[in-house]
Every structure is written in structure tokens, then in C-alpha cells.
Backbone atoms as SQL, in Angstrom:
CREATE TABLE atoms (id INTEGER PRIMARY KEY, chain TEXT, resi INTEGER, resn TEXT, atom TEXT, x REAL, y REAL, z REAL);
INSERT INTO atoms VALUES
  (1, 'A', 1, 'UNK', 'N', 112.885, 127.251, 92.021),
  (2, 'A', 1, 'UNK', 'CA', 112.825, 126.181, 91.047),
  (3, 'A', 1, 'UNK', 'C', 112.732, 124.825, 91.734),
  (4, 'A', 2, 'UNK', 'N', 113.616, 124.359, 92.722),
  (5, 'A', 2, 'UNK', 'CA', 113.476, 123.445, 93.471),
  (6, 'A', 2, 'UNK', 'C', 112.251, 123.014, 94.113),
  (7, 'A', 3, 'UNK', 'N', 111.595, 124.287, 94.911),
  (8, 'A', 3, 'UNK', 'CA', 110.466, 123.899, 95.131),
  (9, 'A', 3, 'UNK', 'C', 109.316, 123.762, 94.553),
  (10, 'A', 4, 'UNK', 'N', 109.459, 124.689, 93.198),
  (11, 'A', 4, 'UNK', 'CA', 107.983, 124.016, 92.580),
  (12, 'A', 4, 'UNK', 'C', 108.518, 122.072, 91.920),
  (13, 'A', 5, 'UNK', 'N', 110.001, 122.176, 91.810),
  (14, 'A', 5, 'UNK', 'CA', 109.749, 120.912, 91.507),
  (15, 'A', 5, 'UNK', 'C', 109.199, 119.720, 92.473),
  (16, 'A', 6, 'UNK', 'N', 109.563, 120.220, 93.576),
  (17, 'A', 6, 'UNK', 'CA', 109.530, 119.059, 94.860),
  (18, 'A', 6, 'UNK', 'C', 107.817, 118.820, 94.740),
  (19, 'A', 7, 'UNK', 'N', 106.940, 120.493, 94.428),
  (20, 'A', 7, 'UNK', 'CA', 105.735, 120.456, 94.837),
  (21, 'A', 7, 'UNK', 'C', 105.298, 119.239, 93.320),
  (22, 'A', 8, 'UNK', 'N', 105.976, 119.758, 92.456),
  (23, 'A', 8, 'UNK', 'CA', 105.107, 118.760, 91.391),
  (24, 'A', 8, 'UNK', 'C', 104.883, 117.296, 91.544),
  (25, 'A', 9, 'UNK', 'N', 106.672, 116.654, 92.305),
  (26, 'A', 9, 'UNK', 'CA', 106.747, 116.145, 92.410),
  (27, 'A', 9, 'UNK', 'C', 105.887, 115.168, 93.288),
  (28, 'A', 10, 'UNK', 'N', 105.652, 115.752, 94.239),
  (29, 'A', 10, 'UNK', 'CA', 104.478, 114.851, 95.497),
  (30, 'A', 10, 'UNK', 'C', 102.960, 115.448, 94.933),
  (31, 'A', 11, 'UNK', 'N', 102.459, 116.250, 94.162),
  (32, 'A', 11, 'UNK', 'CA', 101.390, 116.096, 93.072),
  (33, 'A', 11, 'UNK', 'C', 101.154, 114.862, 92.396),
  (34, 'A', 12, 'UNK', 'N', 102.409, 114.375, 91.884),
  (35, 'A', 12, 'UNK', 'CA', 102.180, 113.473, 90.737),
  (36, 'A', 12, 'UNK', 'C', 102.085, 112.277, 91.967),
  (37, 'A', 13, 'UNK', 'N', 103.048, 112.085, 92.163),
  (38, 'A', 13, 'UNK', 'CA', 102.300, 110.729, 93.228),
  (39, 'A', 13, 'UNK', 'C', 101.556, 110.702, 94.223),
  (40, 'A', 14, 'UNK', 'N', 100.650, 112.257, 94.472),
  (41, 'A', 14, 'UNK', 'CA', 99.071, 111.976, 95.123),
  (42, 'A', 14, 'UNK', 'C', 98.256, 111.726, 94.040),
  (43, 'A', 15, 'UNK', 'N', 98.379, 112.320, 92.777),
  (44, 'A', 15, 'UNK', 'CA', 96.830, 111.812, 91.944),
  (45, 'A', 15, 'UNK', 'C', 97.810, 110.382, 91.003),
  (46, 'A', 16, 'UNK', 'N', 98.275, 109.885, 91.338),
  (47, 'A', 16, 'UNK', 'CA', 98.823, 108.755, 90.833),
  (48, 'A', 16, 'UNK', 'C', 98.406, 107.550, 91.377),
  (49, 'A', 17, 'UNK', 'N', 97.850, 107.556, 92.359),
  (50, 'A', 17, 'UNK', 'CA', 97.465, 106.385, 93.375),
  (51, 'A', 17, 'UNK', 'C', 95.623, 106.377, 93.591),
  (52, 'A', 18, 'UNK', 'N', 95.527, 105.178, 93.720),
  (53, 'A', 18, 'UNK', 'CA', 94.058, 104.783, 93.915),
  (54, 'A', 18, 'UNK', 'C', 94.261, 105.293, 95.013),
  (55, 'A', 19, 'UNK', 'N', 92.718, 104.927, 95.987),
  (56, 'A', 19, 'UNK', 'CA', 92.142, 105.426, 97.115),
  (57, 'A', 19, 'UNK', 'C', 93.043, 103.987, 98.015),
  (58, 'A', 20, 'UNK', 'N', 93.455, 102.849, 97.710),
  (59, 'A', 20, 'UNK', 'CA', 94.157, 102.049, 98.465),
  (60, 'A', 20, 'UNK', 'C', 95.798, 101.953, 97.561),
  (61, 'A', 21, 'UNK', 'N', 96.666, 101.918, 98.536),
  (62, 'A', 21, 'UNK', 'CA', 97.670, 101.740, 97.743),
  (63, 'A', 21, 'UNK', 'C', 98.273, 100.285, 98.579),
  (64, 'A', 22, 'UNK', 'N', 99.304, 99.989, 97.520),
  (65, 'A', 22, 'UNK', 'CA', 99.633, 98.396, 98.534),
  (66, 'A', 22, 'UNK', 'C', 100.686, 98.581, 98.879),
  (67, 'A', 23, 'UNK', 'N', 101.882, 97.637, 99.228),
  (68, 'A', 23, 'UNK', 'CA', 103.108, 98.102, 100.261),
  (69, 'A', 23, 'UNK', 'C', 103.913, 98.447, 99.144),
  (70, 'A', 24, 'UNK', 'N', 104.490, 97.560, 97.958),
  (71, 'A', 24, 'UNK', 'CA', 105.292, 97.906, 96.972),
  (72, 'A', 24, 'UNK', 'C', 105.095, 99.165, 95.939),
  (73, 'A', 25, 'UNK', 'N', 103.814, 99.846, 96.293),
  (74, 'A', 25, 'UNK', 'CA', 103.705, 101.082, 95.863),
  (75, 'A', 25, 'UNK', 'C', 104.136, 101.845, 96.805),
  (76, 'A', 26, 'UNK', 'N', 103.493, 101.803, 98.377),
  (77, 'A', 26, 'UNK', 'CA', 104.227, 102.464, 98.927),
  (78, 'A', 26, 'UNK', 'C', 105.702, 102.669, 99.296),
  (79, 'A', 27, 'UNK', 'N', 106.593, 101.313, 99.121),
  (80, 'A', 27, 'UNK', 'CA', 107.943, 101.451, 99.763),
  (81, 'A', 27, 'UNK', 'C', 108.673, 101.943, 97.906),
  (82, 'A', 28, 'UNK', 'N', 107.906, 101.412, 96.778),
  (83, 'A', 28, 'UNK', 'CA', 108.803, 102.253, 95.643),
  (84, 'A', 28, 'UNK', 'C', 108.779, 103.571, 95.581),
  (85, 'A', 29, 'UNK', 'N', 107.629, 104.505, 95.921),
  (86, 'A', 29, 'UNK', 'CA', 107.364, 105.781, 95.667),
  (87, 'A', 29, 'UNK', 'C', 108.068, 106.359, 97.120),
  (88, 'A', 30, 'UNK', 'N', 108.243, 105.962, 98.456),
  (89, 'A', 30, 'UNK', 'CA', 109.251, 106.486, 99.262),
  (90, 'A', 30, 'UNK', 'C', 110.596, 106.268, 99.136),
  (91, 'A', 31, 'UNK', 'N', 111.076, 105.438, 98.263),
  (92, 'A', 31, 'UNK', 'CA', 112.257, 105.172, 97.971),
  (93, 'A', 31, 'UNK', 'C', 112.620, 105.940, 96.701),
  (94, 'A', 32, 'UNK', 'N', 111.952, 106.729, 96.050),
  (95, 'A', 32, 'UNK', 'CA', 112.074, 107.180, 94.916),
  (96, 'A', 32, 'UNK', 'C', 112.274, 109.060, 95.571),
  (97, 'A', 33, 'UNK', 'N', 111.218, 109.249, 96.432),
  (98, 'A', 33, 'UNK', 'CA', 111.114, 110.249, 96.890),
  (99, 'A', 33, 'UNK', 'C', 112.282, 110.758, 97.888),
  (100, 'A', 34, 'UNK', 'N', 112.741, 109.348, 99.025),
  (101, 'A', 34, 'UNK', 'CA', 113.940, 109.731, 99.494),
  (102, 'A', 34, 'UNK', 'C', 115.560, 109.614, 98.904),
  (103, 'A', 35, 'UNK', 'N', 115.783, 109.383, 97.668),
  (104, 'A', 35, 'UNK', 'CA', 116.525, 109.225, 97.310),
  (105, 'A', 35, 'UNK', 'C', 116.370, 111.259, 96.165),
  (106, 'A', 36, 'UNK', 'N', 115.242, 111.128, 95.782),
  (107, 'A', 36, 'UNK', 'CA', 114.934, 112.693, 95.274),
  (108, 'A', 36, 'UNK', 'C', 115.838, 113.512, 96.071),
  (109, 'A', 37, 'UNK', 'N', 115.195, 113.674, 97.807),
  (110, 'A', 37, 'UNK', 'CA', 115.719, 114.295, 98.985),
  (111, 'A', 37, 'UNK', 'C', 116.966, 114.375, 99.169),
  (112, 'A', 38, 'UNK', 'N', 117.842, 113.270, 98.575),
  (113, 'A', 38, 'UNK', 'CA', 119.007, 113.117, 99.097),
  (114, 'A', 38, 'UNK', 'C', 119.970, 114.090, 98.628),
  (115, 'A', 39, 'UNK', 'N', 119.375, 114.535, 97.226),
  (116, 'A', 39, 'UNK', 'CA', 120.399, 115.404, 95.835),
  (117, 'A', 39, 'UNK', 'C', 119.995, 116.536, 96.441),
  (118, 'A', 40, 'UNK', 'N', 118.544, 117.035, 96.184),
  (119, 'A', 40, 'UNK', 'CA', 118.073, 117.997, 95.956),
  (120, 'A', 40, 'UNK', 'C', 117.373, 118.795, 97.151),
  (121, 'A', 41, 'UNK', 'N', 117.139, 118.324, 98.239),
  (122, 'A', 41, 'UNK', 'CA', 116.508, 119.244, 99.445),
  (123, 'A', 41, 'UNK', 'C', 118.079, 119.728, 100.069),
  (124, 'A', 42, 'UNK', 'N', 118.110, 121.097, 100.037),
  (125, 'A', 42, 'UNK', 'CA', 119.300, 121.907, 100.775),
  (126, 'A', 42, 'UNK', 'C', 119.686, 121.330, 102.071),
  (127, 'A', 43, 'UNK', 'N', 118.806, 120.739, 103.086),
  (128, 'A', 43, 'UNK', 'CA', 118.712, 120.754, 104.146),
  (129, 'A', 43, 'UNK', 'C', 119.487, 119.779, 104.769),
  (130, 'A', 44, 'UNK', 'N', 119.387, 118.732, 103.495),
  (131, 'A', 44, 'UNK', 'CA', 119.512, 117.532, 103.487),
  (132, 'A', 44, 'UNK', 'C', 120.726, 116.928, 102.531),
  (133, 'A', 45, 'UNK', 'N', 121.090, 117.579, 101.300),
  (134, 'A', 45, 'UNK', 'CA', 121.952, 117.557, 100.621),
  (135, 'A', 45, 'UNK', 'C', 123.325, 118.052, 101.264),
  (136, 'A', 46, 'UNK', 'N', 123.586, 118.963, 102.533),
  (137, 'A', 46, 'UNK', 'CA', 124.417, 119.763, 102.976),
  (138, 'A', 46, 'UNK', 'C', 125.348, 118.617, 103.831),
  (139, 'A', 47, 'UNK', 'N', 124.422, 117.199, 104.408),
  (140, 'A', 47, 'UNK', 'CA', 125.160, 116.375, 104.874),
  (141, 'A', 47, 'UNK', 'C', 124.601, 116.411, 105.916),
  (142, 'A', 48, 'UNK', 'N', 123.719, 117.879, 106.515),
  (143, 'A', 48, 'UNK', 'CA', 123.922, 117.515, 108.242),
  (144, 'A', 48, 'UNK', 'C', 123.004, 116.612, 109.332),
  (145, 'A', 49, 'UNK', 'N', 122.008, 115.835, 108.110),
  (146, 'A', 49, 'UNK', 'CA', 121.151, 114.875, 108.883),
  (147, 'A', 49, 'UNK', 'C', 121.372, 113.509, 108.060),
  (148, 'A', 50, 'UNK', 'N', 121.626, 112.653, 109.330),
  (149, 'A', 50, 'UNK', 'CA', 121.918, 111.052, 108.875),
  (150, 'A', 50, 'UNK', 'C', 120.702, 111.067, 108.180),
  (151, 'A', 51, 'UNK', 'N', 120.378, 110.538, 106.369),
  (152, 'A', 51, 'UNK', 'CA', 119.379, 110.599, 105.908),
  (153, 'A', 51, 'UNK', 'C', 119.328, 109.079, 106.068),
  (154, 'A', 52, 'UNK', 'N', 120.411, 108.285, 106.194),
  (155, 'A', 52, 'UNK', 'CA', 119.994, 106.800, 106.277),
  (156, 'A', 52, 'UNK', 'C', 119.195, 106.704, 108.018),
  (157, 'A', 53, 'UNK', 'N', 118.983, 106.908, 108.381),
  (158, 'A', 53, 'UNK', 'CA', 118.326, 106.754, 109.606),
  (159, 'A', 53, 'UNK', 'C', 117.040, 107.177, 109.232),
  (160, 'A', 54, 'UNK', 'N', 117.212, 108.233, 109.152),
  (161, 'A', 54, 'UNK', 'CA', 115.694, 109.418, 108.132),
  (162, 'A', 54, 'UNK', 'C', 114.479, 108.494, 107.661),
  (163, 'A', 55, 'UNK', 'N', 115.502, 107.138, 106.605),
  (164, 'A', 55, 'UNK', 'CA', 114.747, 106.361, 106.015),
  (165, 'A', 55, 'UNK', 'C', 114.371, 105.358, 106.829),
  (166, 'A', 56, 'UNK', 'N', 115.061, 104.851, 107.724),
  (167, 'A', 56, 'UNK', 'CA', 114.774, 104.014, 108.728),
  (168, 'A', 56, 'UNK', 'C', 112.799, 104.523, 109.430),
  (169, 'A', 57, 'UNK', 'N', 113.327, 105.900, 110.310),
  (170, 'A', 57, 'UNK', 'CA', 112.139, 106.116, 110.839),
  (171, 'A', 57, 'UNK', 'C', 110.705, 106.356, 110.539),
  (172, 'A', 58, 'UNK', 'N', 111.137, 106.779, 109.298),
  (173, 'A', 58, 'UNK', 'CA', 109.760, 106.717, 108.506),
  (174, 'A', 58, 'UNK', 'C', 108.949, 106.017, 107.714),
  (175, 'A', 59, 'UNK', 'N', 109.821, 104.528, 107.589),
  (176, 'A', 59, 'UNK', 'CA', 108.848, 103.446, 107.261),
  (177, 'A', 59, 'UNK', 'C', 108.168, 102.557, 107.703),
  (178, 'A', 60, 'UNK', 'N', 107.977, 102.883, 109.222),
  (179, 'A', 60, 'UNK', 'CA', 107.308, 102.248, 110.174),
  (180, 'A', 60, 'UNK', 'C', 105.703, 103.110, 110.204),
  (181, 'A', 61, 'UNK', 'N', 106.003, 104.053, 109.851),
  (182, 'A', 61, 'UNK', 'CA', 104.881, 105.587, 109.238),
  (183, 'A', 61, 'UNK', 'C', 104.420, 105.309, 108.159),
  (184, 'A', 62, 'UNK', 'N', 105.336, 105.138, 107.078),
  (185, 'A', 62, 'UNK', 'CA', 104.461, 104.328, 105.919),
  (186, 'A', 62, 'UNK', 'C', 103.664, 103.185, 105.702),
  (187, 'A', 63, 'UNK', 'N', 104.406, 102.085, 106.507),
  (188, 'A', 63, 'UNK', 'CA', 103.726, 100.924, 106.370),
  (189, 'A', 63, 'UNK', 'C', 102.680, 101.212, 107.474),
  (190, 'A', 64, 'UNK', 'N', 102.122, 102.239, 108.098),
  (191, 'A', 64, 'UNK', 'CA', 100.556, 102.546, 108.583),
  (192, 'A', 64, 'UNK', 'C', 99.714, 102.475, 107.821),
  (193, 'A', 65, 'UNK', 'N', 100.502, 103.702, 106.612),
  (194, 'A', 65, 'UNK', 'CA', 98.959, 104.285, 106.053),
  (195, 'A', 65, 'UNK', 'C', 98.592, 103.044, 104.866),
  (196, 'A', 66, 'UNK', 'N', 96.851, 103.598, 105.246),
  (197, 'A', 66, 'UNK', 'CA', 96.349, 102.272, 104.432),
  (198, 'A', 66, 'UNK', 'C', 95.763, 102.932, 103.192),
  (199, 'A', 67, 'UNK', 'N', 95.828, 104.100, 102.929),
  (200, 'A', 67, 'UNK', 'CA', 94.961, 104.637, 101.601),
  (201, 'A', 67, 'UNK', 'C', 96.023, 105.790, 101.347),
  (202, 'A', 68, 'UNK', 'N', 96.141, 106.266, 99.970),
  (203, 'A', 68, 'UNK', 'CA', 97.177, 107.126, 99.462),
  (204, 'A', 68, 'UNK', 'C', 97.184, 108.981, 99.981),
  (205, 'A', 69, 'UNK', 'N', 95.956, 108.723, 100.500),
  (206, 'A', 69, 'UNK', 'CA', 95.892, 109.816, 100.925),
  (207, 'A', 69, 'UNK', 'C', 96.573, 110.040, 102.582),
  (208, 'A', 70, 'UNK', 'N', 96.286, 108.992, 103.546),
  (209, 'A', 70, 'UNK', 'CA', 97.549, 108.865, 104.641),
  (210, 'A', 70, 'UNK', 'C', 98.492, 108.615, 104.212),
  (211, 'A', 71, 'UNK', 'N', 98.812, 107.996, 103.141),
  (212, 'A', 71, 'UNK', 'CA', 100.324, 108.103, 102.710),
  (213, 'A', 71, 'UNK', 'C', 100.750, 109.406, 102.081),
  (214, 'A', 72, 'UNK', 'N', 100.033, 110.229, 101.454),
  (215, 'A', 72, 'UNK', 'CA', 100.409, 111.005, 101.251),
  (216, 'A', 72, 'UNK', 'C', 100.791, 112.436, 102.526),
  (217, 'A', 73, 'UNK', 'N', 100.056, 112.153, 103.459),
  (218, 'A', 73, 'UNK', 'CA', 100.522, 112.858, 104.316),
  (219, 'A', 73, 'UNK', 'C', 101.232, 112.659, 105.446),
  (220, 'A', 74, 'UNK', 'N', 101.859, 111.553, 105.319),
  (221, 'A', 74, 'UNK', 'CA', 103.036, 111.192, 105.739),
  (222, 'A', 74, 'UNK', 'C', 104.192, 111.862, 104.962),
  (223, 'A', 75, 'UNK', 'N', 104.247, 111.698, 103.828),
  (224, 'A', 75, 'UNK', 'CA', 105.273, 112.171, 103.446),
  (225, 'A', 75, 'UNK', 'C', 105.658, 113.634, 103.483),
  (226, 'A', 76, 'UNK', 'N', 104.444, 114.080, 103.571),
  (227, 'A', 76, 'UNK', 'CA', 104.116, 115.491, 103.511),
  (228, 'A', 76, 'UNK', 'C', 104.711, 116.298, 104.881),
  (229, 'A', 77, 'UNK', 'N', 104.602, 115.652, 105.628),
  (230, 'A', 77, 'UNK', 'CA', 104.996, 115.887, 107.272),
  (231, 'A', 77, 'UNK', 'C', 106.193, 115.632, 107.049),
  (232, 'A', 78, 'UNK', 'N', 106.699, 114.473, 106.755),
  (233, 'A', 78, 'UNK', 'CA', 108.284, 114.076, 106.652),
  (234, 'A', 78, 'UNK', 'C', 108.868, 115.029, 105.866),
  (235, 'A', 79, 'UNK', 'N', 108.407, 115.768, 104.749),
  (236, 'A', 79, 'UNK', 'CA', 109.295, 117.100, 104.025),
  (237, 'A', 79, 'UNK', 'C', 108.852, 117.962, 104.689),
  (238, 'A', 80, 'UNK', 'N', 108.025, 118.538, 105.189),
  (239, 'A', 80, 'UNK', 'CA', 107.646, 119.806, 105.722),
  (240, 'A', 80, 'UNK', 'C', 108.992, 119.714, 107.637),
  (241, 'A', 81, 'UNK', 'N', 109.349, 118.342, 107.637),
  (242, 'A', 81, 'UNK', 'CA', 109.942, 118.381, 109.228),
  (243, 'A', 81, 'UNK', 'C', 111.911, 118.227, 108.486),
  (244, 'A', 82, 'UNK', 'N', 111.496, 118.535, 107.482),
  (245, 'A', 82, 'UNK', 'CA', 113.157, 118.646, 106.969),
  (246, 'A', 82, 'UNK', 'C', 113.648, 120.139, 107.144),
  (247, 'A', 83, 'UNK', 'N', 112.651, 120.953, 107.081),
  (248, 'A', 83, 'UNK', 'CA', 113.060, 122.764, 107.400),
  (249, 'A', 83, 'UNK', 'C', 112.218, 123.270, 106.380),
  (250, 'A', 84, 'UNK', 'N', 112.568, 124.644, 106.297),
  (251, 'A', 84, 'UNK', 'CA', 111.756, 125.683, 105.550),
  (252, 'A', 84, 'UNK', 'C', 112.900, 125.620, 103.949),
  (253, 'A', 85, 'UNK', 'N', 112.895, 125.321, 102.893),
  (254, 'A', 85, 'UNK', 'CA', 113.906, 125.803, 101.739),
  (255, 'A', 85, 'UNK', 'C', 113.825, 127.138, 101.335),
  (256, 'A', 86, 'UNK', 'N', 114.916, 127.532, 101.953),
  (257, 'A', 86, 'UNK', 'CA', 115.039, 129.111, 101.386),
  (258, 'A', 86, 'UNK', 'C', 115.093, 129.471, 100.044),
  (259, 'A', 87, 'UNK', 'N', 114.887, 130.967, 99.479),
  (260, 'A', 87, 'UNK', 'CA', 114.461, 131.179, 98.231),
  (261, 'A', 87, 'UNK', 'C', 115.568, 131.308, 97.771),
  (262, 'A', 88, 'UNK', 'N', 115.647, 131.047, 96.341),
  (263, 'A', 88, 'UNK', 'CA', 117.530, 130.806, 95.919),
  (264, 'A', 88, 'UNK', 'C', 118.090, 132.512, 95.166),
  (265, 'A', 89, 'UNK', 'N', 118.769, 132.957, 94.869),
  (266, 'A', 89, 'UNK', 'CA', 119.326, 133.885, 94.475),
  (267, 'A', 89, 'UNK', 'C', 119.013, 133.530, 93.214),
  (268, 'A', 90, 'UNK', 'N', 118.917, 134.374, 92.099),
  (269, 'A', 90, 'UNK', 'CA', 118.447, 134.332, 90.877),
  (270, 'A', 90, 'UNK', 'C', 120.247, 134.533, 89.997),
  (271, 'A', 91, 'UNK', 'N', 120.277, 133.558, 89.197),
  (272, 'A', 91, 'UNK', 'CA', 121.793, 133.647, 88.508),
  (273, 'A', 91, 'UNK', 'C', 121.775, 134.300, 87.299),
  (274, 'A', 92, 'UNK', 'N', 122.528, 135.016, 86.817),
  (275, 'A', 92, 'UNK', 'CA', 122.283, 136.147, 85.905),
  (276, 'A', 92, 'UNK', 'C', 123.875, 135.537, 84.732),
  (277, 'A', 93, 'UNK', 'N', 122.743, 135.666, 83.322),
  (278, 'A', 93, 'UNK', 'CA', 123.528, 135.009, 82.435),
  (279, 'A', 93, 'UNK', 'C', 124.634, 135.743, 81.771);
């Protein structure tokens, strides 16, 4: 469940963006996205990576990309380098 949400989630803000995006699109939609990360990625929710640093290093990466599509794969790298999310146990009502 988590992960199809995460996947919808970085869906909607790749076809959400023109072919240029500007900085306040980019630093709201990473700030929206790392704060997502903070609840909801296992990896990351567990405590065991300073996520305030996390945010530090990767906006020197954002403020690169110049079209939504390098931004989008920035971010894409930045969740894919958080770990693999394991598949969850199914809860029975």
C-alpha cells in the first residue's frame, strides 16, 4: 500500500510540471515530498538516518536540475538510495 502510494505520489508531481520548472516549485514539491518521507518511508520513519541532513544534501541536487524531468530524477535516485521497502504483512480483520 505504501508503495503504490509513494509511486502515485512522484507520478503526480512528474506530469504536474512543465518541461521548465522554477526554484519555488522545486524547493515546495521537495519539501512536500521530504516531509511525506519522514512519516511514511520505513527506512526512514524508524529514526536511523539523520533526515535533517538528508534534506540538507539534496538541495544542492535540486537546485541543478533545470527541467522537471532532471528534477524528477533526482528525486527518484534520492528514494530509490533510501533502501528497498519491504512487502508488508497483510492484516486480517
Amino acid at each position: 500500500m505504501k508503495k503504490t502510494v509513494l509511486i502515485a505520489f512522484l507520478l503526480l508531481f512528474q506530469f504536474s510540471f512543465s518541461k521548465t520548472i522554477t526554484e519555488t516549485q522545486k524547493l515546495a514539491a521537495t519539501c512536500k515530498i521530504w516531509g511525506f518521507l519522514k512519516y511514511y518511508h520505513p527506512n526512514v520513519a524508524d529514526g536511523s538516518k539523520n533526515w535533517d541532513e538528508q534534506l540538507f544534501q539534496i538541495l544542492p541536487k535540486v537546485e541543478e536540475a533545470k527541467t522537471s524531468e532532471s528534477f524528477s530524477l533526482v528525486i527518484e535516485n534520492w528514494i530509490g538510495s533510501l533502501g528497498e521497502i519491504k512487502k508488508g504483512k497483510a492484516i486480517k480483520s
